[in-house]
Amino acid sequence: MASTRDWFESVAEAQRRAEKRVPKPVYLALLAGSEAGTTLADNAAAFAELGLRPRIADLPATRDLSTTVLGQNISMPVICSPTGVQAVDPAGEVGVARAAARSGTALGLSSFGSQPIEAVVAANDKTFFQVYWLGSRDAMTARLERARDAGAKGLIVTLDWIFATARDWGSPALPERIDLRTALRFAPAVLAHPGWLWRFARTGHLPDLTTPNLAARGEPGPTFFGAYGEWMGTPPPTWDDLAWLRSQWDGPFLIKGISRPDDAERAIDAGATAISVSNHGGNNLDSTPAAIRLLPGIAKAVGGQLEVFLDGGIRRGSDVVKALALGADAVMIGRPYLWGMAAGGEQGVHNVLEILRQGIDSTLYGLGHSSVHDLSPDDVVIPDGFTRGL
């Protein structure tokens, strides 16, 4: 369908609308990548190097995009990756959950998110809870117990995030909290986008930079940077620590941040049921190759022993198809749905998901496949030197 005021036709258009609709510091935060942004850029650019091998006859009249991830049946192999403090729209993670439910898919809720897990699961029962190795073991088990009681269907353990905060290209500094002094400092940028301010004003509160899922039930959570400081002060986990964490969770268990085949194999040994090939959207160690370049080698190394996800650089449905053809069971998206939320709230997130659905469907048709499960490396033209093995 053609673009209208309430509908857009591409993820690129969602990004353009997001830039116009939210204050500049908020928009720039959605673009952030570590250091020079080399990995950030390669995540998306690498997909353009991959070709497709279309067919012209005996094409399928209908296509089945449905699959199962972490024990949940979803309508297409795309889920919303967990992202912290979603202050681009008042509905935050609850709006993302509702949009994902409308599209028949799942989401990850960040433990650094701005909405409590109970509200998010109520909006979408296909919710996976994401954790960092943060705080004491007792605190971690208490978070897992809360997530279990709330109805979370799986656990995502994020490990692709280091202490580096360097940005060579102007990502804005985020405030510790929204108070009068902060409001005055950001006033020029905010007043240039009165619609964004009005959407929050109607809810009766300013953007929330606290993390309720890191608190005991019923208590206010620490600020984003308070939680970040506790994470920095926690000794990093060993593989034995991850095996212990796995023992505390009896459902699907995904380790996010894999970029090496040997780490993928260690994840299996630690009891993971799934991994995500990811570099934290270019926010981890800069100069790491694009996730799609690493995917084939990692998928080959695990040989179907667990589910494999690809997280990083997805901008269109054909990107999803390329990832599946090279060994992923599904993909996780971050910036695309955040741009959608910035562009149009809950409806904007749903819009992005439906753009990807249409792109997957049309690419399957062109390749002559009736199901996402029929894809293989034979559907992709891989140039010499494309893949990387770390």
mmCIF file of C-alpha atoms in Angstrom:
data_model
loop_
_atom_site.group_PDB
_atom_site.id
_atom_site.type_symbol
_atom_site.label_atom_id
_atom_site.label_comp_id
_atom_site.label_asym_id
_atom_site.label_seq_id
_atom_site.Cartn_x
_atom_site.Cartn_y
_atom_site.Cartn_z
ATOM 1 C CA MET A 1 0.000 0.000 0.000
ATOM 2 C CA ALA A 2 1.117 3.563 -0.622
ATOM 3 C CA SER A 3 2.494 5.678 2.201
ATOM 4 C CA THR A 4 0.029 7.850 4.072
ATOM 5 C CA ARG A 5 0.221 10.044 7.137
ATOM 6 C CA ASP A 6 -0.330 6.959 9.321
ATOM 7 C CA TRP A 7 1.544 4.344 7.273
ATOM 8 C CA PHE A 8 5.014 4.098 5.753
ATOM 9 C CA GLU A 9 6.380 1.659 3.219
ATOM 10 C CA SER A 10 9.982 1.027 4.310
ATOM 11 C CA VAL A 11 12.210 0.944 7.365
ATOM 12 C CA ALA A 12 14.193 3.786 5.775
ATOM 13 C CA GLU A 13 11.039 5.893 5.745
ATOM 14 C CA ALA A 14 10.402 5.020 9.393
ATOM 15 C CA GLN A 15 13.889 6.319 10.171
ATOM 16 C CA ARG A 16 13.254 9.562 8.267
ATOM 17 C CA ARG A 17 9.965 10.122 10.087
ATOM 18 C CA ALA A 18 11.586 9.329 13.424
ATOM 19 C CA GLU A 19 14.203 12.028 12.835
ATOM 20 C CA LYS A 20 11.453 14.579 12.237
ATOM 21 C CA ARG A 21 9.179 13.484 15.082
ATOM 22 C CA VAL A 22 11.431 13.227 18.152
ATOM 23 C CA PRO A 23 13.992 15.618 19.714
ATOM 24 C CA LYS A 24 17.452 15.426 18.195
ATOM 25 C CA PRO A 25 19.162 13.921 21.301
ATOM 26 C CA VAL A 26 16.551 11.146 21.366
ATOM 27 C CA TYR A 27 17.002 10.425 17.665
ATOM 28 C CA LEU A 28 20.796 10.413 17.924
ATOM 29 C CA ALA A 29 20.608 7.935 20.802
ATOM 30 C CA LEU A 30 18.845 5.527 18.425
ATOM 31 C CA LEU A 31 21.787 5.764 16.014
ATOM 32 C CA ALA A 32 24.569 5.209 18.521
ATOM 33 C CA GLY A 33 27.395 2.804 17.780
ATOM 34 C CA SER A 34 30.690 2.332 19.594
ATOM 35 C CA GLU A 35 33.781 4.313 18.652
ATOM 36 C CA ALA A 36 33.934 5.052 14.894
ATOM 37 C CA GLY A 37 30.789 3.048 14.120
ATOM 38 C CA THR A 38 32.666 0.645 11.829
ATOM 39 C CA THR A 39 30.752 -2.416 13.021
ATOM 40 C CA LEU A 40 27.489 -0.496 13.101
ATOM 41 C CA ALA A 41 27.859 0.408 9.423
ATOM 42 C CA ASP A 42 29.043 -3.051 8.367
ATOM 43 C CA ASN A 43 26.081 -4.754 10.057
ATOM 44 C CA ALA A 44 23.685 -3.263 7.506
ATOM 45 C CA ALA A 45 26.016 -2.803 4.522
ATOM 46 C CA ALA A 46 27.088 -6.454 4.462
ATOM 47 C CA PHE A 47 23.598 -7.587 3.434
ATOM 48 C CA ALA A 48 23.916 -5.644 0.171
ATOM 49 C CA GLU A 49 26.938 -7.768 -0.782
ATOM 50 C CA LEU A 50 24.801 -10.910 -0.784
ATOM 51 C CA GLY A 51 22.918 -11.757 -3.955
ATOM 52 C CA LEU A 52 19.750 -13.824 -4.440
ATOM 53 C CA ARG A 53 19.052 -16.549 -7.009
ATOM 54 C CA PRO A 54 15.445 -16.147 -8.227
ATOM 55 C CA ARG A 55 13.287 -18.590 -10.160
ATOM 56 C CA ILE A 56 10.736 -17.666 -12.845
ATOM 57 C CA ALA A 57 8.313 -20.609 -13.020
ATOM 58 C CA ASP A 58 6.588 -23.082 -10.690
ATOM 59 C CA LEU A 59 6.422 -20.333 -8.088
ATOM 60 C CA PRO A 60 4.309 -21.022 -4.976
ATOM 61 C CA ALA A 61 0.831 -19.487 -4.878
ATOM 62 C CA THR A 62 1.019 -19.143 -1.086
ATOM 63 C CA ARG A 63 3.907 -18.927 1.352
ATOM 64 C CA ASP A 64 4.137 -20.009 4.991
ATOM 65 C CA LEU A 65 6.248 -17.678 7.116
ATOM 66 C CA SER A 66 5.417 -19.212 10.491
ATOM 67 C CA THR A 67 7.991 -20.867 12.722
ATOM 68 C CA THR A 68 8.760 -21.672 16.346
ATOM 69 C CA VAL A 69 11.364 -19.877 18.479
ATOM 70 C CA LEU A 70 12.213 -20.626 22.104
ATOM 71 C CA GLY A 71 9.131 -22.810 22.285
ATOM 72 C CA GLN A 72 6.747 -20.135 20.966
ATOM 73 C CA ASN A 73 4.817 -20.323 17.705
ATOM 74 C CA ILE A 74 5.181 -17.053 15.789
ATOM 75 C CA SER A 75 3.797 -15.868 12.467
ATOM 76 C CA MET A 76 7.182 -14.989 10.963
ATOM 77 C CA PRO A 77 10.853 -15.461 11.897
ATOM 78 C CA VAL A 78 11.283 -11.930 13.297
ATOM 79 C CA ILE A 79 11.194 -10.947 16.973
ATOM 80 C CA CYS A 80 11.827 -7.618 18.701
ATOM 81 C CA SER A 81 15.207 -7.630 20.413
ATOM 82 C CA PRO A 82 15.424 -6.307 23.988
ATOM 83 C CA THR A 83 16.502 -2.658 24.112
ATOM 84 C CA GLY A 84 16.929 -0.504 27.206
ATOM 85 C CA VAL A 85 14.866 2.498 28.372
ATOM 86 C CA GLN A 86 12.528 3.200 25.467
ATOM 87 C CA ALA A 87 11.842 6.889 26.010
ATOM 88 C CA VAL A 88 10.860 7.592 22.399
ATOM 89 C CA ASP A 89 7.148 7.027 23.122
ATOM 90 C CA PRO A 90 5.114 6.991 26.360
ATOM 91 C CA ALA A 91 3.906 3.416 25.830
ATOM 92 C CA GLY A 92 7.491 2.142 25.717
ATOM 93 C CA GLU A 93 7.883 -1.611 25.945
ATOM 94 C CA VAL A 94 4.157 -2.167 26.501
ATOM 95 C CA GLY A 95 3.473 -0.543 23.140
ATOM 96 C CA VAL A 96 6.120 -2.756 21.523
ATOM 97 C CA ALA A 97 4.545 -5.812 23.156
ATOM 98 C CA ARG A 98 1.091 -4.936 21.838
ATOM 99 C CA ALA A 99 2.451 -4.262 18.349
ATOM 100 C CA ALA A 100 4.329 -7.569 18.308
ATOM 101 C CA ALA A 101 1.172 -9.372 19.464
ATOM 102 C CA ARG A 102 -0.805 -7.777 16.614
ATOM 103 C CA SER A 103 1.820 -9.107 14.200
ATOM 104 C CA GLY A 104 1.759 -12.524 15.839
ATOM 105 C CA THR A 105 5.307 -12.486 17.108
ATOM 106 C CA ALA A 106 7.417 -12.267 20.256
ATOM 107 C CA LEU A 107 9.698 -9.774 21.967
ATOM 108 C CA GLY A 108 12.548 -9.575 24.423
ATOM 109 C CA LEU A 109 12.165 -7.252 27.416
ATOM 110 C CA SER A 110 15.384 -5.662 28.635
ATOM 111 C CA SER A 111 16.058 -5.728 32.352
ATOM 112 C CA PHE A 112 17.074 -2.088 31.716
ATOM 113 C CA GLY A 113 13.613 -1.432 30.252
ATOM 114 C CA SER A 114 11.259 1.281 31.490
ATOM 115 C CA GLN A 115 8.121 -0.865 31.923
ATOM 116 C CA PRO A 116 7.618 -3.654 34.488
ATOM 117 C CA ILE A 117 7.663 -7.185 33.183
ATOM 118 C CA GLU A 118 4.185 -7.888 34.547
ATOM 119 C CA ALA A 119 2.677 -5.185 32.304
ATOM 120 C CA VAL A 120 4.652 -6.311 29.261
ATOM 121 C CA VAL A 121 3.684 -9.980 29.614
ATOM 122 C CA ALA A 122 0.057 -8.921 30.071
ATOM 123 C CA ALA A 123 0.289 -7.187 26.688
ATOM 124 C CA ASN A 124 2.054 -10.111 24.956
ATOM 125 C CA ASP A 125 2.442 -13.533 26.523
ATOM 126 C CA LYS A 126 5.278 -14.328 24.080
ATOM 127 C CA THR A 127 7.767 -12.286 26.119
ATOM 128 C CA PHE A 128 11.355 -13.331 26.850
ATOM 129 C CA PHE A 129 13.159 -11.631 29.733
ATOM 130 C CA GLN A 130 16.683 -10.330 29.127
ATOM 131 C CA VAL A 131 19.321 -10.135 31.857
ATOM 132 C CA TYR A 132 22.901 -9.026 32.291
ATOM 133 C CA TRP A 133 25.352 -10.567 34.732
ATOM 134 C CA LEU A 134 24.681 -7.876 37.305
ATOM 135 C CA GLY A 135 24.775 -7.826 41.085
ATOM 136 C CA SER A 136 24.857 -10.748 43.494
ATOM 137 C CA ARG A 137 23.667 -14.254 42.730
ATOM 138 C CA ASP A 138 20.782 -13.747 45.154
ATOM 139 C CA ALA A 139 19.716 -10.622 43.285
ATOM 140 C CA MET A 140 19.903 -12.455 39.971
ATOM 141 C CA THR A 141 17.828 -15.392 41.174
ATOM 142 C CA ALA A 142 15.239 -12.956 42.566
ATOM 143 C CA ARG A 143 14.933 -11.313 39.114
ATOM 144 C CA LEU A 144 14.554 -14.684 37.465
ATOM 145 C CA GLU A 145 11.881 -15.682 39.981
ATOM 146 C CA ARG A 146 9.968 -12.476 39.291
ATOM 147 C CA ALA A 147 10.208 -13.069 35.540
ATOM 148 C CA ARG A 148 9.039 -16.668 35.964
ATOM 149 C CA ASP A 149 6.085 -15.592 38.116
ATOM 150 C CA ALA A 150 5.144 -12.940 35.560
ATOM 151 C CA GLY A 151 4.982 -15.554 32.815
ATOM 152 C CA ALA A 152 8.156 -14.904 30.814
ATOM 153 C CA LYS A 153 8.588 -17.711 28.296
ATOM 154 C CA GLY A 154 12.381 -17.686 28.059
ATOM 155 C CA LEU A 155 15.565 -16.026 29.261
ATOM 156 C CA ILE A 156 18.004 -13.991 27.156
ATOM 157 C CA VAL A 157 21.459 -13.487 28.673
ATOM 158 C CA THR A 158 23.251 -10.576 26.999
ATOM 159 C CA LEU A 159 27.043 -10.760 26.966
ATOM 160 C CA ASP A 160 27.965 -8.586 23.952
ATOM 161 C CA TRP A 161 28.406 -5.337 25.826
ATOM 162 C CA ILE A 162 31.731 -4.054 27.158
ATOM 163 C CA PHE A 163 32.583 -0.995 29.238
ATOM 164 C CA ALA A 164 33.567 1.209 26.278
ATOM 165 C CA THR A 165 31.509 4.411 26.018
ATOM 166 C CA ALA A 166 33.611 6.189 23.385
ATOM 167 C CA ARG A 167 31.726 7.707 20.458
ATOM 168 C CA ASP A 168 33.682 9.388 17.668
ATOM 169 C CA TRP A 169 30.692 10.880 15.900
ATOM 170 C CA GLY A 170 28.487 12.831 18.242
ATOM 171 C CA SER A 171 26.134 10.491 20.067
ATOM 172 C CA PRO A 172 24.496 12.566 22.810
ATOM 173 C CA ALA A 173 25.177 12.194 26.499
ATOM 174 C CA LEU A 174 22.130 10.709 28.246
ATOM 175 C CA PRO A 175 20.904 12.317 31.501
ATOM 176 C CA GLU A 176 20.950 10.464 34.809
ATOM 177 C CA ARG A 177 17.311 11.406 35.401
ATOM 178 C CA ILE A 178 14.679 13.809 34.082
ATOM 179 C CA ASP A 179 14.401 16.685 36.551
ATOM 180 C CA LEU A 180 13.932 20.451 36.200
ATOM 181 C CA ARG A 181 17.616 21.139 35.494
ATOM 182 C CA THR A 182 17.746 18.417 32.847
ATOM 183 C CA ALA A 183 14.491 19.627 31.327
ATOM 184 C CA LEU A 184 15.887 23.142 30.974
ATOM 185 C CA ARG A 185 19.089 21.854 29.383
ATOM 186 C CA PHE A 186 17.185 19.870 26.766
ATOM 187 C CA ALA A 187 14.390 22.434 26.372
ATOM 188 C CA PRO A 188 15.491 23.860 22.978
ATOM 189 C CA ALA A 189 15.548 20.414 21.355
ATOM 190 C CA VAL A 190 12.309 19.325 23.022
ATOM 191 C CA LEU A 191 10.391 22.512 22.228
ATOM 192 C CA ALA A 192 11.294 22.051 18.571
ATOM 193 C CA HIS A 193 9.146 18.887 18.712
ATOM 194 C CA PRO A 194 6.045 19.878 20.720
ATOM 195 C CA GLY A 195 4.129 16.808 19.551
ATOM 196 C CA TRP A 196 6.599 14.499 21.306
ATOM 197 C CA LEU A 197 6.318 16.557 24.495
ATOM 198 C CA TRP A 198 2.528 16.579 24.253
ATOM 199 C CA ARG A 199 2.353 12.789 23.944
ATOM 200 C CA PHE A 200 4.175 12.476 27.248
ATOM 201 C CA ALA A 201 2.258 15.353 28.849
ATOM 202 C CA ARG A 202 -1.034 13.554 28.207
ATOM 203 C CA THR A 203 0.188 10.614 30.287
ATOM 204 C CA GLY A 204 1.065 12.852 33.217
ATOM 205 C CA HIS A 205 4.733 11.898 33.404
ATOM 206 C CA LEU A 206 8.049 12.637 31.733
ATOM 207 C CA PRO A 207 10.182 9.969 30.030
ATOM 208 C CA ASP A 208 11.124 7.419 32.676
ATOM 209 C CA LEU A 209 14.823 6.608 33.007
ATOM 210 C CA THR A 210 14.415 4.140 35.865
ATOM 211 C CA THR A 211 14.701 0.360 35.552
ATOM 212 C CA PRO A 212 11.760 -1.237 37.420
ATOM 213 C CA ASN A 213 12.753 -4.812 36.557
ATOM 214 C CA LEU A 214 15.967 -4.500 38.555
ATOM 215 C CA ALA A 215 14.065 -3.725 41.745
ATOM 216 C CA ALA A 216 12.208 -5.891 44.212
ATOM 217 C CA ARG A 217 8.541 -6.168 43.329
ATOM 218 C CA GLY A 218 6.633 -3.023 44.221
ATOM 219 C CA GLU A 219 9.756 -0.904 44.750
ATOM 220 C CA PRO A 220 11.149 1.767 42.407
ATOM 221 C CA GLY A 221 14.078 0.643 40.308
ATOM 222 C CA PRO A 222 17.471 2.303 40.076
ATOM 223 C CA THR A 223 18.167 4.847 37.368
ATOM 224 C CA PHE A 224 19.607 3.570 34.109
ATOM 225 C CA PHE A 225 23.075 4.792 35.054
ATOM 226 C CA GLY A 226 22.715 3.531 38.601
ATOM 227 C CA ALA A 227 22.078 0.070 37.159
ATOM 228 C CA TYR A 228 24.899 0.573 34.662
ATOM 229 C CA GLY A 229 27.265 1.401 37.511
ATOM 230 C CA GLU A 230 26.286 -1.756 39.392
ATOM 231 C CA TRP A 231 26.861 -3.797 36.236
ATOM 232 C CA MET A 232 30.335 -2.251 35.815
ATOM 233 C CA GLY A 233 31.103 -3.128 39.426
ATOM 234 C CA THR A 234 30.097 -6.778 39.053
ATOM 235 C CA PRO A 235 32.950 -9.152 38.153
ATOM 236 C CA PRO A 236 32.337 -10.511 34.640
ATOM 237 C CA PRO A 237 30.917 -14.029 34.432
ATOM 238 C CA THR A 238 32.856 -17.195 33.749
ATOM 239 C CA TRP A 239 31.451 -20.094 31.744
ATOM 240 C CA ASP A 240 30.840 -21.820 35.093
ATOM 241 C CA ASP A 241 28.805 -18.785 36.191
ATOM 242 C CA LEU A 242 26.699 -19.054 33.041
ATOM 243 C CA ALA A 243 26.145 -22.764 33.677
ATOM 244 C CA TRP A 244 24.993 -21.866 37.202
ATOM 245 C CA LEU A 245 22.605 -19.231 35.805
ATOM 246 C CA ARG A 246 21.244 -21.822 33.391
ATOM 247 C CA SER A 247 20.545 -24.110 36.345
ATOM 248 C CA GLN A 248 18.333 -21.401 37.856
ATOM 249 C CA TRP A 249 16.063 -21.235 34.799
ATOM 250 C CA ASP A 250 14.145 -24.275 33.619
ATOM 251 C CA GLY A 251 12.875 -22.848 30.317
ATOM 252 C CA PRO A 252 14.451 -21.775 27.019
ATOM 253 C CA PHE A 253 17.830 -20.107 27.614
ATOM 254 C CA LEU A 254 19.441 -17.912 24.946
ATOM 255 C CA ILE A 255 22.981 -16.538 25.134
ATOM 256 C CA LYS A 256 23.235 -13.325 23.119
ATOM 257 C CA GLY A 257 26.473 -11.945 21.720
ATOM 258 C CA ILE A 258 28.164 -14.900 20.038
ATOM 259 C CA SER A 259 30.737 -13.972 17.368
ATOM 260 C CA ARG A 260 33.065 -16.996 17.498
ATOM 261 C CA PRO A 261 32.384 -20.678 16.761
ATOM 262 C CA ASP A 262 34.280 -21.760 19.863
ATOM 263 C CA ASP A 263 32.095 -19.526 22.059
ATOM 264 C CA ALA A 264 29.031 -21.066 20.405
ATOM 265 C CA GLU A 265 30.302 -24.507 21.359
ATOM 266 C CA ARG A 266 30.963 -23.353 24.928
ATOM 267 C CA ALA A 267 27.385 -22.029 25.060
ATOM 268 C CA ILE A 268 26.159 -25.534 24.261
ATOM 269 C CA ASP A 269 28.311 -26.921 27.061
ATOM 270 C CA ALA A 270 26.830 -24.332 29.449
ATOM 271 C CA GLY A 271 23.332 -25.589 28.666
ATOM 272 C CA ALA A 272 22.080 -22.898 26.297
ATOM 273 C CA THR A 273 19.133 -23.865 24.105
ATOM 274 C CA ALA A 274 19.717 -20.951 21.714
ATOM 275 C CA ILE A 275 22.348 -18.370 20.777
ATOM 276 C CA SER A 276 22.226 -15.002 19.068
ATOM 277 C CA VAL A 277 25.013 -14.069 16.665
ATOM 278 C CA SER A 278 25.289 -10.418 17.628
ATOM 279 C CA ASN A 279 27.624 -7.494 18.292
ATOM 280 C CA HIS A 280 25.025 -5.496 20.224
ATOM 281 C CA GLY A 281 24.014 -3.574 17.128
ATOM 282 C CA GLY A 282 27.526 -2.184 16.744
ATOM 283 C CA ASN A 283 27.608 -1.084 20.382
ATOM 284 C CA ASN A 284 30.162 -3.615 21.551
ATOM 285 C CA LEU A 285 33.766 -3.960 20.350
ATOM 286 C CA ASP A 286 34.139 -1.822 17.229
ATOM 287 C CA SER A 287 35.786 -3.471 14.203
ATOM 288 C CA THR A 288 34.015 -6.753 14.929
ATOM 289 C CA PRO A 289 32.736 -7.994 11.541
ATOM 290 C CA ALA A 290 29.051 -7.712 10.715
ATOM 291 C CA ALA A 291 26.954 -10.398 12.359
ATOM 292 C CA ILE A 292 25.830 -11.793 8.979
ATOM 293 C CA ARG A 293 29.483 -12.388 7.992
ATOM 294 C CA LEU A 294 29.982 -14.540 11.086
ATOM 295 C CA LEU A 295 26.703 -16.426 10.905
ATOM 296 C CA PRO A 296 27.583 -19.237 8.438
ATOM 297 C CA GLY A 297 30.649 -20.392 10.359
ATOM 298 C CA ILE A 298 28.849 -20.341 13.692
ATOM 299 C CA ALA A 299 25.775 -22.128 12.333
ATOM 300 C CA LYS A 300 28.043 -24.819 10.890
ATOM 301 C CA ALA A 301 29.905 -25.204 14.177
ATOM 302 C CA VAL A 302 26.758 -25.846 16.245
ATOM 303 C CA GLY A 303 25.253 -28.147 13.625
ATOM 304 C CA GLY A 304 21.626 -27.847 14.711
ATOM 305 C CA GLN A 305 22.310 -28.558 18.390
ATOM 306 C CA LEU A 306 20.511 -25.355 19.390
ATOM 307 C CA GLU A 307 18.525 -22.517 17.841
ATOM 308 C CA VAL A 308 20.540 -19.802 16.108
ATOM 309 C CA PHE A 309 19.400 -16.179 15.874
ATOM 310 C CA LEU A 310 20.923 -13.304 13.909
ATOM 311 C CA ASP A 311 20.792 -9.845 15.484
ATOM 312 C CA GLY A 312 22.212 -6.839 13.635
ATOM 313 C CA GLY A 313 21.668 -4.943 10.397
ATOM 314 C CA ILE A 314 18.197 -6.163 9.389
ATOM 315 C CA ARG A 315 16.476 -3.409 7.392
ATOM 316 C CA ARG A 316 14.177 -5.295 4.970
ATOM 317 C CA GLY A 317 12.476 -8.619 4.494
ATOM 318 C CA SER A 318 15.083 -9.830 2.018
ATOM 319 C CA ASP A 319 17.711 -9.395 4.767
ATOM 320 C CA VAL A 320 15.698 -11.782 6.931
ATOM 321 C CA VAL A 321 15.597 -14.310 4.102
ATOM 322 C CA LYS A 322 19.360 -14.053 3.553
ATOM 323 C CA ALA A 323 19.980 -14.669 7.260
ATOM 324 C CA LEU A 324 17.719 -17.723 7.276
ATOM 325 C CA ALA A 325 19.375 -19.081 4.138
ATOM 326 C CA LEU A 326 22.792 -18.797 5.819
ATOM 327 C CA GLY A 327 21.804 -20.691 8.934
ATOM 328 C CA ALA A 328 19.636 -18.556 11.231
ATOM 329 C CA ASP A 329 16.363 -19.896 12.622
ATOM 330 C CA ALA A 330 15.058 -16.349 13.113
ATOM 331 C CA VAL A 331 16.269 -12.762 13.398
ATOM 332 C CA MET A 332 16.036 -10.149 16.111
ATOM 333 C CA ILE A 333 15.517 -6.476 15.259
ATOM 334 C CA GLY A 334 16.360 -3.401 17.326
ATOM 335 C CA ARG A 335 16.710 -0.042 15.581
ATOM 336 C CA PRO A 336 13.983 -0.731 12.973
ATOM 337 C CA TYR A 337 11.220 -1.105 15.534
ATOM 338 C CA LEU A 338 12.594 1.775 17.642
ATOM 339 C CA TRP A 339 12.454 3.998 14.539
ATOM 340 C CA GLY A 340 8.935 2.735 13.983
ATOM 341 C CA MET A 341 7.967 3.612 17.548
ATOM 342 C CA ALA A 342 9.544 7.061 17.229
ATOM 343 C CA ALA A 343 7.702 7.568 13.924
ATOM 344 C CA GLY A 344 4.274 6.358 15.027
ATOM 345 C CA GLY A 345 4.136 4.780 18.461
ATOM 346 C CA GLU A 346 2.644 1.306 18.745
ATOM 347 C CA GLN A 347 1.223 1.557 15.217
ATOM 348 C CA GLY A 348 4.692 2.423 13.912
ATOM 349 C CA VAL A 349 6.194 -0.735 15.463
ATOM 350 C CA HIS A 350 3.423 -2.832 13.918
ATOM 351 C CA ASN A 351 4.047 -1.041 10.613
ATOM 352 C CA VAL A 352 7.746 -2.024 10.644
ATOM 353 C CA LEU A 353 6.946 -5.644 11.435
ATOM 354 C CA GLU A 354 4.431 -5.803 8.593
ATOM 355 C CA ILE A 355 6.969 -4.259 6.177
ATOM 356 C CA LEU A 356 9.356 -7.083 7.056
ATOM 357 C CA ARG A 357 6.590 -9.654 6.680
ATOM 358 C CA GLN A 358 5.766 -8.384 3.170
ATOM 359 C CA GLY A 359 9.440 -8.412 2.231
ATOM 360 C CA ILE A 360 9.954 -11.964 3.460
ATOM 361 C CA ASP A 361 6.873 -13.125 1.589
ATOM 362 C CA SER A 362 7.811 -11.511 -1.727
ATOM 363 C CA THR A 363 11.418 -12.749 -1.487
ATOM 364 C CA LEU A 364 10.253 -16.303 -0.802
ATOM 365 C CA TYR A 365 7.989 -16.046 -3.844
ATOM 366 C CA GLY A 366 10.845 -14.869 -6.048
ATOM 367 C CA LEU A 367 13.079 -17.693 -4.841
ATOM 368 C CA GLY A 368 10.360 -20.253 -5.514
ATOM 369 C CA HIS A 369 9.865 -21.430 -1.933
ATOM 370 C CA SER A 370 6.585 -22.026 -0.143
ATOM 371 C CA SER A 371 8.067 -21.929 3.374
ATOM 372 C CA VAL A 372 10.827 -20.177 5.283
ATOM 373 C CA HIS A 373 12.001 -23.647 6.248
ATOM 374 C CA ASP A 374 12.914 -24.422 2.625
ATOM 375 C CA LEU A 375 15.679 -21.809 2.441
ATOM 376 C CA SER A 376 19.309 -22.885 2.061
ATOM 377 C CA PRO A 377 22.701 -21.407 1.089
ATOM 378 C CA ASP A 378 21.885 -22.324 -2.525
ATOM 379 C CA ASP A 379 19.451 -19.380 -2.558
ATOM 380 C CA VAL A 380 22.220 -16.859 -1.875
ATOM 381 C CA VAL A 381 25.153 -15.645 -3.951
ATOM 382 C CA ILE A 382 28.051 -15.224 -1.536
ATOM 383 C CA PRO A 383 31.018 -13.267 -2.912
ATOM 384 C CA ASP A 384 34.545 -14.416 -2.229
ATOM 385 C CA GLY A 385 35.836 -13.146 1.068
ATOM 386 C CA PHE A 386 32.390 -12.294 2.435
ATOM 387 C CA THR A 387 32.332 -14.588 5.446
ATOM 388 C CA ARG A 388 34.592 -14.209 8.443
ATOM 389 C CA GLY A 389 35.773 -16.837 10.875
ATOM 390 C CA LEU A 390 36.947 -15.575 14.228
#
